[in-house]
CSV table of C-alpha atoms in Angstrom, one decimal:
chain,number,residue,atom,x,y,z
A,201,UNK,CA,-31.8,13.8,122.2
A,202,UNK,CA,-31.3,10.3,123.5
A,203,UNK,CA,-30.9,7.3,122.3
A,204,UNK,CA,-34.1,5.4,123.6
A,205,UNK,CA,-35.6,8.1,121.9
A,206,UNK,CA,-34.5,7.2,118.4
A,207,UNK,CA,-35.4,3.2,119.9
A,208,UNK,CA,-39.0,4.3,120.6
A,209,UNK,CA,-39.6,6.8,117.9
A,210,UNK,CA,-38.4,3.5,115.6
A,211,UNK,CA,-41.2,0.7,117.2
A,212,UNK,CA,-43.6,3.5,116.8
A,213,UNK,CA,-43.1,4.4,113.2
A,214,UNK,CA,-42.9,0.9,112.2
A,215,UNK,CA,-45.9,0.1,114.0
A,216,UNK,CA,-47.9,3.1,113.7
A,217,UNK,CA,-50.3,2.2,116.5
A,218,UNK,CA,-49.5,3.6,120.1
A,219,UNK,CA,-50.8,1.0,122.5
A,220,UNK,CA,-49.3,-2.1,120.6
A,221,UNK,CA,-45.9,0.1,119.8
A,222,UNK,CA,-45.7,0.5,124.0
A,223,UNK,CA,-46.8,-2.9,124.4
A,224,UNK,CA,-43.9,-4.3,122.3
A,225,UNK,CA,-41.4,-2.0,123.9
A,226,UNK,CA,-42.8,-3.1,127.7
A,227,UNK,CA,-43.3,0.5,129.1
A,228,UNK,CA,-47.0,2.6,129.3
A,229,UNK,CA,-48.5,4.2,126.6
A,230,UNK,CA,-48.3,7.7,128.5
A,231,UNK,CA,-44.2,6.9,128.5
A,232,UNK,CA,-44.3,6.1,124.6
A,233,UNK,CA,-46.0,9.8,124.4
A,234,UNK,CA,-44.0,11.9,126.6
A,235,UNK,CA,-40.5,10.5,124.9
A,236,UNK,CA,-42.2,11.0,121.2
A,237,UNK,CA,-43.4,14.8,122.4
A,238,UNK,CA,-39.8,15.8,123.8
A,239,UNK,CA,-38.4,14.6,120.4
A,240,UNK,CA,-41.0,16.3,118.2
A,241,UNK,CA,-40.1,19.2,120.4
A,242,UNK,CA,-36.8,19.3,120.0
A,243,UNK,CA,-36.4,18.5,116.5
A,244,UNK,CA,-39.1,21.4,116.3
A,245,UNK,CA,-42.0,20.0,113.7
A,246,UNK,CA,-44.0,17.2,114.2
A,247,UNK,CA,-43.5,13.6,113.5
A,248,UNK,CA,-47.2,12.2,113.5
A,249,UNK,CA,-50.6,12.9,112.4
A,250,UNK,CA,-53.1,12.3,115.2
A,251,UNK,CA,-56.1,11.4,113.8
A,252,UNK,CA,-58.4,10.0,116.7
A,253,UNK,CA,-57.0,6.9,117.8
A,254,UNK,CA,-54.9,6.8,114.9
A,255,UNK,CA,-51.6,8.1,114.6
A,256,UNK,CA,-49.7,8.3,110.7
A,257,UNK,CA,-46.3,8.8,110.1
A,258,UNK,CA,-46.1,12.5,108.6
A,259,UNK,CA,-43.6,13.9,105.7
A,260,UNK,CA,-41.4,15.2,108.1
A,261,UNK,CA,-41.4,12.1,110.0
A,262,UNK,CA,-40.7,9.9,107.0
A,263,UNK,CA,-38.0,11.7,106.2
A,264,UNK,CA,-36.5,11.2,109.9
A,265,UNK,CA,-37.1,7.6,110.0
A,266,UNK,CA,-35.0,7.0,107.1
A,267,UNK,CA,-32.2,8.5,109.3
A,268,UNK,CA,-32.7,7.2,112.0
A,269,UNK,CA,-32.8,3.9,110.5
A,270,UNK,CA,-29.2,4.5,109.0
A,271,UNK,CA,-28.3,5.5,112.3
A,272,UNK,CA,-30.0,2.0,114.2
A,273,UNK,CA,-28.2,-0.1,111.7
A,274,UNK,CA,-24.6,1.3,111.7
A,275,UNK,CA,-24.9,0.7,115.6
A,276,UNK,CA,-26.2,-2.9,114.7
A,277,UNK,CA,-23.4,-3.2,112.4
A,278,UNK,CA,-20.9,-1.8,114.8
A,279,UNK,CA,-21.9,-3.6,117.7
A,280,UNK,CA,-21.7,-7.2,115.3
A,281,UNK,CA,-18.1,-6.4,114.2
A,282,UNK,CA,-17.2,-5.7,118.1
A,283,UNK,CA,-18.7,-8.7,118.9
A,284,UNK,CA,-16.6,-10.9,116.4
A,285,UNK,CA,-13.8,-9.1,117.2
A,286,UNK,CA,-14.0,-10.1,120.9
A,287,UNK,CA,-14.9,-13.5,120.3
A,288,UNK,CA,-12.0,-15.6,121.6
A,289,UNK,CA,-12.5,-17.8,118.7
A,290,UNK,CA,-13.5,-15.3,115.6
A,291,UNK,CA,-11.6,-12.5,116.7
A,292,UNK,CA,-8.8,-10.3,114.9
A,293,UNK,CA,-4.9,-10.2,116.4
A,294,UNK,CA,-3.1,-6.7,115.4
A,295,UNK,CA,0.7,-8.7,114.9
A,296,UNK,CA,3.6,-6.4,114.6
A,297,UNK,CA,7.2,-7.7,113.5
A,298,UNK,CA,10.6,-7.7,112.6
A,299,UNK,CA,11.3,-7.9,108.7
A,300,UNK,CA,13.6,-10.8,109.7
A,301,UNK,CA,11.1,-13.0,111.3
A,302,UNK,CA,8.7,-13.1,108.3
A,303,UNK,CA,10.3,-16.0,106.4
A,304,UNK,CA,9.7,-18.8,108.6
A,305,UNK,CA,8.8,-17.3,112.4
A,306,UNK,CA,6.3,-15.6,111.8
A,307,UNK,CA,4.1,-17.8,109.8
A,308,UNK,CA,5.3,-20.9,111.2
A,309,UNK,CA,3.7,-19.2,114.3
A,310,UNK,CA,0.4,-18.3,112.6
A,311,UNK,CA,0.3,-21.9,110.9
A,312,UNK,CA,0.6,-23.8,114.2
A,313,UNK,CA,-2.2,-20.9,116.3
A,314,UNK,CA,-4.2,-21.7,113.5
A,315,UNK,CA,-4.5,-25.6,113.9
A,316,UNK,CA,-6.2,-24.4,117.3
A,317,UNK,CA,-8.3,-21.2,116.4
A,318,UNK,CA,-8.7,-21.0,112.3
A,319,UNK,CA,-11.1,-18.5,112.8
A,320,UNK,CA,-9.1,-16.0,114.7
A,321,UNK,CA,-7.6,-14.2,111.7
A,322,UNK,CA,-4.3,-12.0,111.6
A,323,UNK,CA,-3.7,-8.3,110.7
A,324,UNK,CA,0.5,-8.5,110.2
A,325,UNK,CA,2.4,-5.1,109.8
A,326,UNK,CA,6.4,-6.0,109.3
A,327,UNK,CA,8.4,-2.8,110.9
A,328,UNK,CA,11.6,-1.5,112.6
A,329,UNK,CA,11.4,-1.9,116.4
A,330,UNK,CA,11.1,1.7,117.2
A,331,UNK,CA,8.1,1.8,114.8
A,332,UNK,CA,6.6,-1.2,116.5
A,333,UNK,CA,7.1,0.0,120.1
A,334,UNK,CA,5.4,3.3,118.9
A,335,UNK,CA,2.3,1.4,117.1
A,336,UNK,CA,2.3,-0.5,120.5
A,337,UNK,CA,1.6,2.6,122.6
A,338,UNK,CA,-1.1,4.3,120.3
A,339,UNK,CA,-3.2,0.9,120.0
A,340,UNK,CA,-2.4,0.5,116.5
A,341,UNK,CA,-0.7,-3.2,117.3
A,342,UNK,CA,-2.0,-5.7,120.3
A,343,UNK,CA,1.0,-7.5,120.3
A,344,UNK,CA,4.8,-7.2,118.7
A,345,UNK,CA,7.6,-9.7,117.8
A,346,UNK,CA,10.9,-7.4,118.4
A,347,UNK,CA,14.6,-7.2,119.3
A,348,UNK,CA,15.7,-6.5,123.0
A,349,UNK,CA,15.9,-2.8,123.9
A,350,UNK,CA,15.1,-1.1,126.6
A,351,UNK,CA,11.4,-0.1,126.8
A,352,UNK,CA,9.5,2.5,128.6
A,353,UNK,CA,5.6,2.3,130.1
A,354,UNK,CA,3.7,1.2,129.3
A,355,UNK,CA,5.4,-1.0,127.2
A,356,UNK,CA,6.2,-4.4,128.7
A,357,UNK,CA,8.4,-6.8,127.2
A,358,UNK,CA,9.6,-10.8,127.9
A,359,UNK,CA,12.2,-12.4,125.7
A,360,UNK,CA,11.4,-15.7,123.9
A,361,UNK,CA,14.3,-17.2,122.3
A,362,UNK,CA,17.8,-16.0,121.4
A,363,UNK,CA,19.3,-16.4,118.1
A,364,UNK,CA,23.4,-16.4,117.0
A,365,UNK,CA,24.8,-13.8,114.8
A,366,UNK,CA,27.4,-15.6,112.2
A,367,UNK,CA,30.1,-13.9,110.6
A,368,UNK,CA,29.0,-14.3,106.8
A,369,UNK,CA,31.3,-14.2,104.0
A,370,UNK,CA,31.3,-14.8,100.5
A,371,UNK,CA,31.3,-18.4,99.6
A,372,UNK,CA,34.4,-18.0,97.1
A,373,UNK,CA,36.1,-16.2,100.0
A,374,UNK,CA,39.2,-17.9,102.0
A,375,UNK,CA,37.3,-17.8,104.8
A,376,UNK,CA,34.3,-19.5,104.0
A,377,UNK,CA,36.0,-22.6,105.0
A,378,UNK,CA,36.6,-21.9,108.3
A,379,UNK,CA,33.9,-23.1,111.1
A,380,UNK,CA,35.1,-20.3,113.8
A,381,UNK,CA,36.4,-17.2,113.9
A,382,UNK,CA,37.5,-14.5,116.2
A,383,UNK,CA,36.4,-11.0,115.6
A,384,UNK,CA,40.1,-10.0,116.2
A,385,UNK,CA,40.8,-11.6,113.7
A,386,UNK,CA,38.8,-9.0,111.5
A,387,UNK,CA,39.7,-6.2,112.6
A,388,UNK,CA,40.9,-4.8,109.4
A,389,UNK,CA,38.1,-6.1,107.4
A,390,UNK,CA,35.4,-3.7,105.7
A,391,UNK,CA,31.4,-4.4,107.1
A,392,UNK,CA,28.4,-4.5,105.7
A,393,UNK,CA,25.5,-3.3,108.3
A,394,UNK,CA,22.5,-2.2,109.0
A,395,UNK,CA,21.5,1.7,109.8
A,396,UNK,CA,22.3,3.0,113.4
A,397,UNK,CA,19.2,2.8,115.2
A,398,UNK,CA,17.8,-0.7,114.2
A,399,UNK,CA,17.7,-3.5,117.0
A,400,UNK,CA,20.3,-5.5,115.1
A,401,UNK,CA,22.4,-2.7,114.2
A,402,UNK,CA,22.4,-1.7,118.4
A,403,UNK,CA,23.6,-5.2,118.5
A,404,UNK,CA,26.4,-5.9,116.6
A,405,UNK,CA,27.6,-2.5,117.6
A,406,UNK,CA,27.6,-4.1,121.2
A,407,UNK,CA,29.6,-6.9,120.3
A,408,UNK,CA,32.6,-5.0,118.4
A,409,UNK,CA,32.7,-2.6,121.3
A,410,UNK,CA,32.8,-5.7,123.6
A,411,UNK,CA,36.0,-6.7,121.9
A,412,UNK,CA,37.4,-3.2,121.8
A,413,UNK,CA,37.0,-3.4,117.5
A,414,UNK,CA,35.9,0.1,115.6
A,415,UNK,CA,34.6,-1.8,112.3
A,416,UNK,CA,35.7,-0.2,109.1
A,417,UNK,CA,32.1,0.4,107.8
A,418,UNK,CA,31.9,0.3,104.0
A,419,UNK,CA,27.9,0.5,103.2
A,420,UNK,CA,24.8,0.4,105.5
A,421,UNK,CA,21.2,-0.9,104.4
A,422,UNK,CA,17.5,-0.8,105.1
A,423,UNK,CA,17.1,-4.8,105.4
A,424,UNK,CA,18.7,-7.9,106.5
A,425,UNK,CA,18.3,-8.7,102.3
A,426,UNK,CA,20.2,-6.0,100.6
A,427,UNK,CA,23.2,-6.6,103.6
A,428,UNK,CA,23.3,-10.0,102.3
A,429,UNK,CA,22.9,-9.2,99.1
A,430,UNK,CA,25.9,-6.5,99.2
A,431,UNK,CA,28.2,-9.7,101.5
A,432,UNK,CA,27.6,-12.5,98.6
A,433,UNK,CA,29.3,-9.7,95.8
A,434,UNK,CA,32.1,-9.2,97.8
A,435,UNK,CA,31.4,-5.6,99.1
A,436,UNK,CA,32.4,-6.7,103.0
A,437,UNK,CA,31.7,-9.1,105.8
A,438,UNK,CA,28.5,-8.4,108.2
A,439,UNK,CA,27.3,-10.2,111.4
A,440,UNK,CA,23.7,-12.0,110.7
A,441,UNK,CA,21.4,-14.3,112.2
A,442,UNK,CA,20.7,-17.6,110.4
A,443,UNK,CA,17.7,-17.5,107.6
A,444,UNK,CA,16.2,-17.2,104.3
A,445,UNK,CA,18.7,-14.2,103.4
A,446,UNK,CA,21.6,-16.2,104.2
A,447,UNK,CA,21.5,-18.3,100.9
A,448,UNK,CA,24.3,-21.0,101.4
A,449,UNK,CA,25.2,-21.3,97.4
A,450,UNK,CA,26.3,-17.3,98.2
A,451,UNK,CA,27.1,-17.0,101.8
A,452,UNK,CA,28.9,-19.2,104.0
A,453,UNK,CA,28.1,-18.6,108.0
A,454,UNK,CA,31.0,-18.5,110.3
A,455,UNK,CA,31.0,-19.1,114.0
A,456,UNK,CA,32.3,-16.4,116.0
A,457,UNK,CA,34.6,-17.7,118.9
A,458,UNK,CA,35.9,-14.8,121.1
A,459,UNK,CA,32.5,-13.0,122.3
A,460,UNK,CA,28.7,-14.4,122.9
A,461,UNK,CA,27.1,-13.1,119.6
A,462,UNK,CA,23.7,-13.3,119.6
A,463,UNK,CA,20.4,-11.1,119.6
A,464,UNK,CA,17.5,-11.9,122.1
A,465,UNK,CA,14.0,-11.7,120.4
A,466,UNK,CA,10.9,-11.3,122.7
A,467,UNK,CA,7.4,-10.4,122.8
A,468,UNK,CA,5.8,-6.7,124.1
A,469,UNK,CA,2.5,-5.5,124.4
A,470,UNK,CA,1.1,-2.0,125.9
A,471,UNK,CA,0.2,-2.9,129.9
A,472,UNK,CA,-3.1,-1.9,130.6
A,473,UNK,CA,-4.8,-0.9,127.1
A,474,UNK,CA,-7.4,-4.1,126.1
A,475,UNK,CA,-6.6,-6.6,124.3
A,476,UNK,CA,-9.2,-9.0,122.5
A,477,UNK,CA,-9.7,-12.4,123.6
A,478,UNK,CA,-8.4,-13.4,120.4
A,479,UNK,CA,-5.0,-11.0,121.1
A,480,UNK,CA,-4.7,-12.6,124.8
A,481,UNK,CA,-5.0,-16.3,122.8
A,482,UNK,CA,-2.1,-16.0,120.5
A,483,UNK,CA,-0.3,-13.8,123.5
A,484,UNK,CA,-0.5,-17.1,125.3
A,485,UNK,CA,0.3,-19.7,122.6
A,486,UNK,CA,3.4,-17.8,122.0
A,487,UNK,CA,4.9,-17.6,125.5
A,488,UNK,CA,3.5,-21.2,125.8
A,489,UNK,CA,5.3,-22.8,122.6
A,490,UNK,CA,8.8,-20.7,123.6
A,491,UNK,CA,8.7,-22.2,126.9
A,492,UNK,CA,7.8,-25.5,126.0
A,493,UNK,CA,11.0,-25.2,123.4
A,494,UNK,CA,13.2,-24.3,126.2
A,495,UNK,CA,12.4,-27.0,128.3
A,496,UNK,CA,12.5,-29.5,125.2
A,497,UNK,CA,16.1,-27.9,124.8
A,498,UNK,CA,17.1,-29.0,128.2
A,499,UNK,CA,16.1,-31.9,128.2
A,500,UNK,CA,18.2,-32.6,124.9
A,501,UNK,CA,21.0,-31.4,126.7
């Protein structure tokens, strides 16, 4: 069974009359028979009483058409969302991100896209990076906001901005006065972090190990929150970026002085599997805004 098929047996039912039905489909009458014959055969009874010059829509062929007009308008149906989906201006961006980012990146982001293209809507899942770089690869995300790590095909990644990780102490602590610290200098501290296997976590571990430090590790979490949360009751010390967890009545942020602390944040996508106009419009805005930033950053300094 084909689809044409289904197309002419459609027109025909609808218009009951063979020559106009082949008329309005543009091909000959004896086509418009032959296709309807092949169907009857195959579905086994017939679809028409031939009366003449007439031809009537039979039981059995009633009964079809109502499937076979389901069938025509899920494919109409179908073939509209498809179409709005690839519409560079109506379209539908799969976002993957880090829990951290969805404070103020994210939808600072999505606020300034959205100026531009405020038809283009957003499906946002907030995950771990390994998550992500999995949703990447089976199509479930077009495009993820994620730490540096290395990547495998077809996973391709570019960084976008860089953010420093502060010591952060209680605010009633001795500490919390100073403005920079060495990590030597905490050597015998206790540390608040997050599980082995996050982005963050790969990070700080990094950094100690730079400066030849085993942290004495007291409690790990889930999320950048419950660390915080944890640091401003005086459970421990932890190594954050700057943001909405880091509530300055609680917290105070400390510079660290003896090693580069930072985490690198970039974009990745899945080389070679489609991505919607839409997708490929907020991929460019977003290298496009970092880049401007950068230069703006230069030129400051």
């Amino acid at each position: 069974m084909e689809w044409q098929q289904l197309e002419y047996f459609q027109k025909l039912a609808n218009i009951q009359h063979m020559t106009r039905a082949a008329e309005l489909l543009s091909i000959s009458q004896p086509a418009l028979s032959r296709s309807i014959a092949r169907l009857e055969d195959e579905l086994g009874v017939p679809l028409f009483e031939r009366q003449g010059r007439s031809i009537i829509l039979n039981r059995y062929g009633a009964m079809f058409l109502k499937r076979v007009n389901n069938i025509m308008q899920e494919y109409q149906d179908g073939l509209h969302e498809i179409q709005e989906l690839v519409d560079p201006n109506q379209g539908e961006v799969s976002l993957g991100f880090l829990h951290t980012l969805g404070t103020n990146v994210v939808p600072d982001l999505i606020r300034l896209f959205r100026k531009e293209f405020p038809d283009i809507h957003f499906q946002l899942i907030q995950n771990h990076t390994h998550t992500q770089l999995k949703q990447l690869k089976s199509g479930e995300l077009d495009l993820s906001l994620l730490a540096a790590m290395e990547v495998e095909k077809p996973i391709q990644w570019t960084e976008l901005w860089r953010d420093e990780l502060y010591l952060i102490v209680p605010i009633y602590h001795p500490l919390a006065m100073k403005k920079s610290i060495t990590l030597k200098e905490l050597a015998d501290e206790s540390f608040i972090l997050l599980k082995k296997g996050y982005a963050l976590r790969i990070t700080v571990d990094e950094i100690f190990e730079k400066v030849g430090i085993t942290p004495k590790i007291t409690f790990v979490g889930d999320e950048v929150g419950t660390v915080a949360g944890f640091v401003a009751n005086g459970l421990g010390f932890s190594l954050l970026p700057d943001g909405e967890e880091i509530n300055p009545r609680k917290i105070a942020k400390i510079h660290i002085s003896d090693v580069k602390c930072e985490r690198i944040i970039g974009m990745a996508w899945a080389e070679g599997r489609y991505l919607s106009p839409a997708a490929k419009q907020f991929q460019k805005f977003i290298l496009d805004f970092f880049e401007a930033r950068k230069k703006a950053s230069k030129e400051h300094k």
